[in-house]
Amino acid sequence: MARRKIVAGNWKMNMTPSEAVKLVETLKPLVANDDVDVVFCVPAIDIIPVIEVAKGSNIQVGAENMYFEEKGAYTGEISPAMLTDVGVKYVVLGHSERREYFAETSETVNKKMLKAFEHGITPIMCCGESLEQREQGITMDWIRQQVKVGFLNVTAEQAKTAVIAYEPIWAIGTGKTATTEQAQEVCAGIRQCIAEIYDDATAAAIRIQYGGSVNAKTAPELFAQADIDGGLVGGASLKEEFGQIVNYK
Ligand code: 13P
């Protein structure tokens, strides 16, 4: 069965709630596409107004992070039940910015992955190498490690529903998209890694996105690759251009 494409916006720390409502009103008609899953991953405080204004559209709403405990004395954190209670379906986990600035590790990502599945939230687990790692020729070793630790104790049935976003750090926010060949090569390597952890059926089902300076020009060729099932889009998801990216064909 062909995998359904998934194009997600990652707003990062942008858009106040009132700006968010305006943006979604503008984007709603532009991102209409029944053939693609469209997800807006937004700051926690924007989740409720975005869900409200996105009602009746094809937009699904995701969070940008979540904690791995159920509840309690964890000041500043958001629990999985808080997300599902308002209708959140996806959560970005292990974004390189969280790994770099907020001490996220593959071990904490793994705990969050398990918690997300427990609550029926689909994780979009990010992985990706630095420029230094690419130049050292250890890209695939590094990413296989991130994937293997991230998926520890995740069952094959759960893994089949997951999304992995391959985001080379050097391509994020730099305007420097990986070449189609580079992106396809790593996404194929990730699928191979999933086949080794689980089996061919799980590898065939899991969806793998590319992220890193995706724009309306680069999306069509990237999303046409055999192992690239859509994109995780930062900067361009805050603009009308996101409509063109969703409707890349
Ligand atoms: P840009 O599309 O702005 O490069 O961001 C990519 C990203 O980090 C999405 O998670």
mmCIF file with all atom_site columns, N, CA and C in Angstrom, residues 192-234:
data_model
loop_
_atom_site.group_PDB
_atom_site.id
_atom_site.type_symbol
_atom_site.label_atom_id
_atom_site.label_alt_id
_atom_site.label_comp_id
_atom_site.label_asym_id
_atom_site.label_entity_id
_atom_site.label_seq_id
_atom_site.pdbx_PDB_ins_code
_atom_site.Cartn_x
_atom_site.Cartn_y
_atom_site.Cartn_z
_atom_site.occupancy
_atom_site.B_iso_or_equiv
_atom_site.pdbx_formal_charge
_atom_site.auth_seq_id
_atom_site.auth_comp_id
_atom_site.auth_asym_id
_atom_site.auth_atom_id
_atom_site.pdbx_PDB_model_num
ATOM 1   N N  . GLN A 1 192 ? 15.920 1.502  6.109  1.00 0.00 ? 192 GLN A N  1
ATOM 2   C CA . GLN A 1 192 ? 16.691 0.261  6.252  1.00 0.00 ? 192 GLN A CA 1
ATOM 3   C C  . GLN A 1 192 ? 16.914 -0.059 7.732  1.00 0.00 ? 192 GLN A C  1
ATOM 4   N N  . CYS A 1 193 ? 17.212 0.966  8.508  1.00 0.00 ? 193 CYS A N  1
ATOM 5   C CA . CYS A 1 193 ? 17.434 0.797  9.952  1.00 0.00 ? 193 CYS A CA 1
ATOM 6   C C  . CYS A 1 193 ? 16.154 0.285  10.626 1.00 0.00 ? 193 CYS A C  1
ATOM 7   N N  . ILE A 1 194 ? 15.012 0.812  10.231 1.00 0.00 ? 194 ILE A N  1
ATOM 8   C CA . ILE A 1 194 ? 13.721 0.351  10.784 1.00 0.00 ? 194 ILE A CA 1
ATOM 9   C C  . ILE A 1 194 ? 13.483 -1.109 10.389 1.00 0.00 ? 194 ILE A C  1
ATOM 10  N N  . ALA A 1 195 ? 13.851 -1.464 9.162  1.00 0.00 ? 195 ALA A N  1
ATOM 11  C CA . ALA A 1 195 ? 13.698 -2.865 8.721  1.00 0.00 ? 195 ALA A CA 1
ATOM 12  C C  . ALA A 1 195 ? 14.560 -3.793 9.578  1.00 0.00 ? 195 ALA A C  1
ATOM 13  N N  . GLU A 1 196 ? 15.750 -3.306 9.941  1.00 0.00 ? 196 GLU A N  1
ATOM 14  C CA . GLU A 1 196 ? 16.640 -4.132 10.779 1.00 0.00 ? 196 GLU A CA 1
ATOM 15  C C  . GLU A 1 196 ? 16.111 -4.267 12.210 1.00 0.00 ? 196 GLU A C  1
ATOM 16  N N  . ILE A 1 197 ? 15.566 -3.176 12.747 1.00 0.00 ? 197 ILE A N  1
ATOM 17  C CA . ILE A 1 197 ? 15.030 -3.235 14.118 1.00 0.00 ? 197 ILE A CA 1
ATOM 18  C C  . ILE A 1 197 ? 13.764 -4.110 14.133 1.00 0.00 ? 197 ILE A C  1
ATOM 19  N N  . TYR A 1 198 ? 12.903 -3.916 13.136 1.00 0.00 ? 198 TYR A N  1
ATOM 20  C CA . TYR A 1 198 ? 11.616 -4.601 13.108 1.00 0.00 ? 198 TYR A CA 1
ATOM 21  C C  . TYR A 1 198 ? 11.598 -5.591 11.941 1.00 0.00 ? 198 TYR A C  1
ATOM 22  N N  . ASP A 1 199 ? 10.936 -5.186 10.864 1.00 0.00 ? 199 ASP A N  1
ATOM 23  C CA . ASP A 1 199 ? 10.819 -6.062 9.693  1.00 0.00 ? 199 ASP A CA 1
ATOM 24  C C  . ASP A 1 199 ? 10.460 -5.207 8.475  1.00 0.00 ? 199 ASP A C  1
ATOM 25  N N  . ASP A 1 200 ? 10.353 -5.839 7.321  1.00 0.00 ? 200 ASP A N  1
ATOM 26  C CA . ASP A 1 200 ? 10.093 -5.091 6.085  1.00 0.00 ? 200 ASP A CA 1
ATOM 27  C C  . ASP A 1 200 ? 8.735  -4.403 6.109  1.00 0.00 ? 200 ASP A C  1
ATOM 28  N N  . ALA A 1 201 ? 7.747  -5.057 6.728  1.00 0.00 ? 201 ALA A N  1
ATOM 29  C CA . ALA A 1 201 ? 6.396  -4.477 6.740  1.00 0.00 ? 201 ALA A CA 1
ATOM 30  C C  . ALA A 1 201 ? 6.374  -3.169 7.541  1.00 0.00 ? 201 ALA A C  1
ATOM 31  N N  . THR A 1 202 ? 7.126  -3.151 8.651  1.00 0.00 ? 202 THR A N  1
ATOM 32  C CA . THR A 1 202 ? 7.178  -1.930 9.469  1.00 0.00 ? 202 THR A CA 1
ATOM 33  C C  . THR A 1 202 ? 7.923  -0.833 8.702  1.00 0.00 ? 202 THR A C  1
ATOM 34  N N  . ALA A 1 203 ? 9.000  -1.227 8.054  1.00 0.00 ? 203 ALA A N  1
ATOM 35  C CA . ALA A 1 203 ? 9.779  -0.249 7.278  1.00 0.00 ? 203 ALA A CA 1
ATOM 36  C C  . ALA A 1 203 ? 8.951  0.327  6.129  1.00 0.00 ? 203 ALA A C  1
ATOM 37  N N  . ALA A 1 204 ? 8.087  -0.509 5.566  1.00 0.00 ? 204 ALA A N  1
ATOM 38  C CA . ALA A 1 204 ? 7.270  -0.053 4.433  1.00 0.00 ? 204 ALA A CA 1
ATOM 39  C C  . ALA A 1 204 ? 6.149  0.865  4.896  1.00 0.00 ? 204 ALA A C  1
ATOM 40  N N  . ALA A 1 205 ? 5.766  0.755  6.170  1.00 0.00 ? 205 ALA A N  1
ATOM 41  C CA . ALA A 1 205 ? 4.618  1.527  6.663  1.00 0.00 ? 205 ALA A CA 1
ATOM 42  C C  . ALA A 1 205 ? 5.018  2.873  7.266  1.00 0.00 ? 205 ALA A C  1
ATOM 43  N N  . ILE A 1 206 ? 6.186  2.920  7.904  1.00 0.00 ? 206 ILE A N  1
ATOM 44  C CA . ILE A 1 206 ? 6.561  4.135  8.641  1.00 0.00 ? 206 ILE A CA 1
ATOM 45  C C  . ILE A 1 206 ? 6.778  5.286  7.653  1.00 0.00 ? 206 ILE A C  1
ATOM 46  N N  . ARG A 1 207 ? 6.394  6.486  8.090  1.00 0.00 ? 207 ARG A N  1
ATOM 47  C CA . ARG A 1 207 ? 6.558  7.627  7.188  1.00 0.00 ? 207 ARG A CA 1
ATOM 48  C C  . ARG A 1 207 ? 7.782  8.449  7.579  1.00 0.00 ? 207 ARG A C  1
ATOM 49  N N  . ILE A 1 208 ? 8.555  8.817  6.577  1.00 0.00 ? 208 ILE A N  1
ATOM 50  C CA . ILE A 1 208 ? 9.801  9.551  6.805  1.00 0.00 ? 208 ILE A CA 1
ATOM 51  C C  . ILE A 1 208 ? 9.751  10.870 6.040  1.00 0.00 ? 208 ILE A C  1
ATOM 52  N N  . GLN A 1 209 ? 9.896  11.953 6.786  1.00 0.00 ? 209 GLN A N  1
ATOM 53  C CA . GLN A 1 209 ? 9.874  13.281 6.165  1.00 0.00 ? 209 GLN A CA 1
ATOM 54  C C  . GLN A 1 209 ? 11.294 13.815 6.015  1.00 0.00 ? 209 GLN A C  1
ATOM 55  N N  . TYR A 1 210 ? 11.430 14.745 5.089  1.00 0.00 ? 210 TYR A N  1
ATOM 56  C CA . TYR A 1 210 ? 12.663 15.530 5.041  1.00 0.00 ? 210 TYR A CA 1
ATOM 57  C C  . TYR A 1 210 ? 12.348 16.923 5.578  1.00 0.00 ? 210 TYR A C  1
ATOM 58  N N  . GLY A 1 211 ? 13.273 17.501 6.324  1.00 0.00 ? 211 GLY A N  1
ATOM 59  C CA . GLY A 1 211 ? 13.122 18.875 6.787  1.00 0.00 ? 211 GLY A CA 1
ATOM 60  C C  . GLY A 1 211 ? 14.440 19.614 6.711  1.00 0.00 ? 211 GLY A C  1
ATOM 61  N N  . GLY A 1 212 ? 14.357 20.904 6.447  1.00 0.00 ? 212 GLY A N  1
ATOM 62  C CA . GLY A 1 212 ? 15.570 21.728 6.334  1.00 0.00 ? 212 GLY A CA 1
ATOM 63  C C  . GLY A 1 212 ? 15.458 22.615 5.110  1.00 0.00 ? 212 GLY A C  1
ATOM 64  N N  . SER A 1 213 ? 14.974 23.857 5.330  1.00 0.00 ? 213 SER A N  1
ATOM 65  C CA . SER A 1 213 ? 14.837 24.827 4.240  1.00 0.00 ? 213 SER A CA 1
ATOM 66  C C  . SER A 1 213 ? 13.961 24.334 3.085  1.00 0.00 ? 213 SER A C  1
ATOM 67  N N  . VAL A 1 214 ? 12.961 23.528 3.400  1.00 0.00 ? 214 VAL A N  1
ATOM 68  C CA . VAL A 1 214 ? 12.014 23.123 2.347  1.00 0.00 ? 214 VAL A CA 1
ATOM 69  C C  . VAL A 1 214 ? 11.239 24.362 1.906  1.00 0.00 ? 214 VAL A C  1
ATOM 70  N N  . ASN A 1 215 ? 11.089 24.528 0.600  1.00 0.00 ? 215 ASN A N  1
ATOM 71  C CA . ASN A 1 215 ? 10.271 25.634 0.092  1.00 0.00 ? 215 ASN A CA 1
ATOM 72  C C  . ASN A 1 215 ? 9.462  25.148 -1.114 1.00 0.00 ? 215 ASN A C  1
ATOM 73  N N  . ALA A 1 216 ? 8.683  26.060 -1.671 1.00 0.00 ? 216 ALA A N  1
ATOM 74  C CA . ALA A 1 216 ? 7.775  25.666 -2.762 1.00 0.00 ? 216 ALA A CA 1
ATOM 75  C C  . ALA A 1 216 ? 8.552  25.142 -3.978 1.00 0.00 ? 216 ALA A C  1
ATOM 76  N N  . LYS A 1 217 ? 9.787  25.622 -4.136 1.00 0.00 ? 217 LYS A N  1
ATOM 77  C CA . LYS A 1 217 ? 10.596 25.190 -5.294 1.00 0.00 ? 217 LYS A CA 1
ATOM 78  C C  . LYS A 1 217 ? 11.173 23.799 -5.092 1.00 0.00 ? 217 LYS A C  1
ATOM 79  N N  . THR A 1 218 ? 11.658 23.525 -3.865 1.00 0.00 ? 218 THR A N  1
ATOM 80  C CA . THR A 1 218 ? 12.357 22.251 -3.646 1.00 0.00 ? 218 THR A CA 1
ATOM 81  C C  . THR A 1 218 ? 11.410 21.097 -3.304 1.00 0.00 ? 218 THR A C  1
ATOM 82  N N  . ALA A 1 219 ? 10.220 21.426 -2.778 1.00 0.00 ? 219 ALA A N  1
ATOM 83  C CA . ALA A 1 219 ? 9.314  20.374 -2.296 1.00 0.00 ? 219 ALA A CA 1
ATOM 84  C C  . ALA A 1 219 ? 8.952  19.323 -3.363 1.00 0.00 ? 219 ALA A C  1
ATOM 85  N N  . PRO A 1 220 ? 8.579  19.725 -4.594 1.00 0.00 ? 220 PRO A N  1
ATOM 86  C CA . PRO A 1 220 ? 8.109  18.714 -5.551 1.00 0.00 ? 220 PRO A CA 1
ATOM 87  C C  . PRO A 1 220 ? 9.117  17.588 -5.792 1.00 0.00 ? 220 PRO A C  1
ATOM 88  N N  . GLU A 1 221 ? 10.388 17.952 -5.997 1.00 0.00 ? 221 GLU A N  1
ATOM 89  C CA . GLU A 1 221 ? 11.383 16.924 -6.281 1.00 0.00 ? 221 GLU A CA 1
ATOM 90  C C  . GLU A 1 221 ? 11.681 16.085 -5.033 1.00 0.00 ? 221 GLU A C  1
ATOM 91  N N  . LEU A 1 222 ? 11.781 16.772 -3.889 1.00 0.00 ? 222 LEU A N  1
ATOM 92  C CA . LEU A 1 222 ? 12.058 16.038 -2.634 1.00 0.00 ? 222 LEU A CA 1
ATOM 93  C C  . LEU A 1 222 ? 10.953 15.029 -2.348 1.00 0.00 ? 222 LEU A C  1
ATOM 94  N N  . PHE A 1 223 ? 9.691  15.482 -2.432 1.00 0.00 ? 223 PHE A N  1
ATOM 95  C CA . PHE A 1 223 ? 8.569  14.629 -2.034 1.00 0.00 ? 223 PHE A CA 1
ATOM 96  C C  . PHE A 1 223 ? 8.310  13.519 -3.059 1.00 0.00 ? 223 PHE A C  1
ATOM 97  N N  . ALA A 1 224 ? 8.951  13.611 -4.224 1.00 0.00 ? 224 ALA A N  1
ATOM 98  C CA . ALA A 1 224 ? 8.761  12.571 -5.247 1.00 0.00 ? 224 ALA A CA 1
ATOM 99  C C  . ALA A 1 224 ? 9.724  11.398 -5.034 1.00 0.00 ? 224 ALA A C  1
ATOM 100 N N  . GLN A 1 225 ? 10.655 11.547 -4.100 1.00 0.00 ? 225 GLN A N  1
ATOM 101 C CA . GLN A 1 225 ? 11.634 10.471 -3.879 1.00 0.00 ? 225 GLN A CA 1
ATOM 102 C C  . GLN A 1 225 ? 10.981 9.252  -3.228 1.00 0.00 ? 225 GLN A C  1
ATOM 103 N N  . ALA A 1 226 ? 11.527 8.101  -3.531 1.00 0.00 ? 226 ALA A N  1
ATOM 104 C CA . ALA A 1 226 ? 10.919 6.836  -3.087 1.00 0.00 ? 226 ALA A CA 1
ATOM 105 C C  . ALA A 1 226 ? 10.767 6.746  -1.573 1.00 0.00 ? 226 ALA A C  1
ATOM 106 N N  . ASP A 1 227 ? 11.731 7.292  -0.827 1.00 0.00 ? 227 ASP A N  1
ATOM 107 C CA . ASP A 1 227 ? 11.681 7.128  0.628  1.00 0.00 ? 227 ASP A CA 1
ATOM 108 C C  . ASP A 1 227 ? 11.331 8.407  1.381  1.00 0.00 ? 227 ASP A C  1
ATOM 109 N N  . ILE A 1 228 ? 10.922 9.440  0.662  1.00 0.00 ? 228 ILE A N  1
ATOM 110 C CA . ILE A 1 228 ? 10.555 10.700 1.323  1.00 0.00 ? 228 ILE A CA 1
ATOM 111 C C  . ILE A 1 228 ? 9.036  10.861 1.253  1.00 0.00 ? 228 ILE A C  1
ATOM 112 N N  . ASP A 1 229 ? 8.419  10.841 2.425  1.00 0.00 ? 229 ASP A N  1
ATOM 113 C CA . ASP A 1 229 ? 6.954  10.814 2.494  1.00 0.00 ? 229 ASP A CA 1
ATOM 114 C C  . ASP A 1 229 ? 6.356  12.161 2.866  1.00 0.00 ? 229 ASP A C  1
ATOM 115 N N  . GLY A 1 230 ? 7.086  13.218 2.590  1.00 0.00 ? 230 GLY A N  1
ATOM 116 C CA . GLY A 1 230 ? 6.595  14.554 2.907  1.00 0.00 ? 230 GLY A CA 1
ATOM 117 C C  . GLY A 1 230 ? 7.661  15.356 3.608  1.00 0.00 ? 230 GLY A C  1
ATOM 118 N N  . GLY A 1 231 ? 7.257  16.450 4.248  1.00 0.00 ? 231 GLY A N  1
ATOM 119 C CA . GLY A 1 231 ? 8.266  17.332 4.833  1.00 0.00 ? 231 GLY A CA 1
ATOM 120 C C  . GLY A 1 231 ? 7.863  17.906 6.171  1.00 0.00 ? 231 GLY A C  1
ATOM 121 N N  . LEU A 1 232 ? 8.887  18.323 6.918  1.00 0.00 ? 232 LEU A N  1
ATOM 122 C CA . LEU A 1 232 ? 8.695  19.101 8.144  1.00 0.00 ? 232 LEU A CA 1
ATOM 123 C C  . LEU A 1 232 ? 9.267  20.482 7.820  1.00 0.00 ? 232 LEU A C  1
ATOM 124 N N  . VAL A 1 233 ? 8.387  21.462 7.820  1.00 0.00 ? 233 VAL A N  1
ATOM 125 C CA . VAL A 1 233 ? 8.711  22.763 7.241  1.00 0.00 ? 233 VAL A CA 1
ATOM 126 C C  . VAL A 1 233 ? 8.729  23.830 8.328  1.00 0.00 ? 233 VAL A C  1
ATOM 127 N N  . GLY A 1 234 ? 9.823  24.567 8.445  1.00 0.00 ? 234 GLY A N  1
ATOM 128 C CA . GLY A 1 234 ? 9.916  25.640 9.436  1.00 0.00 ? 234 GLY A CA 1
ATOM 129 C C  . GLY A 1 234 ? 9.453  26.963 8.845  1.00 0.00 ? 234 GLY A C  1
#
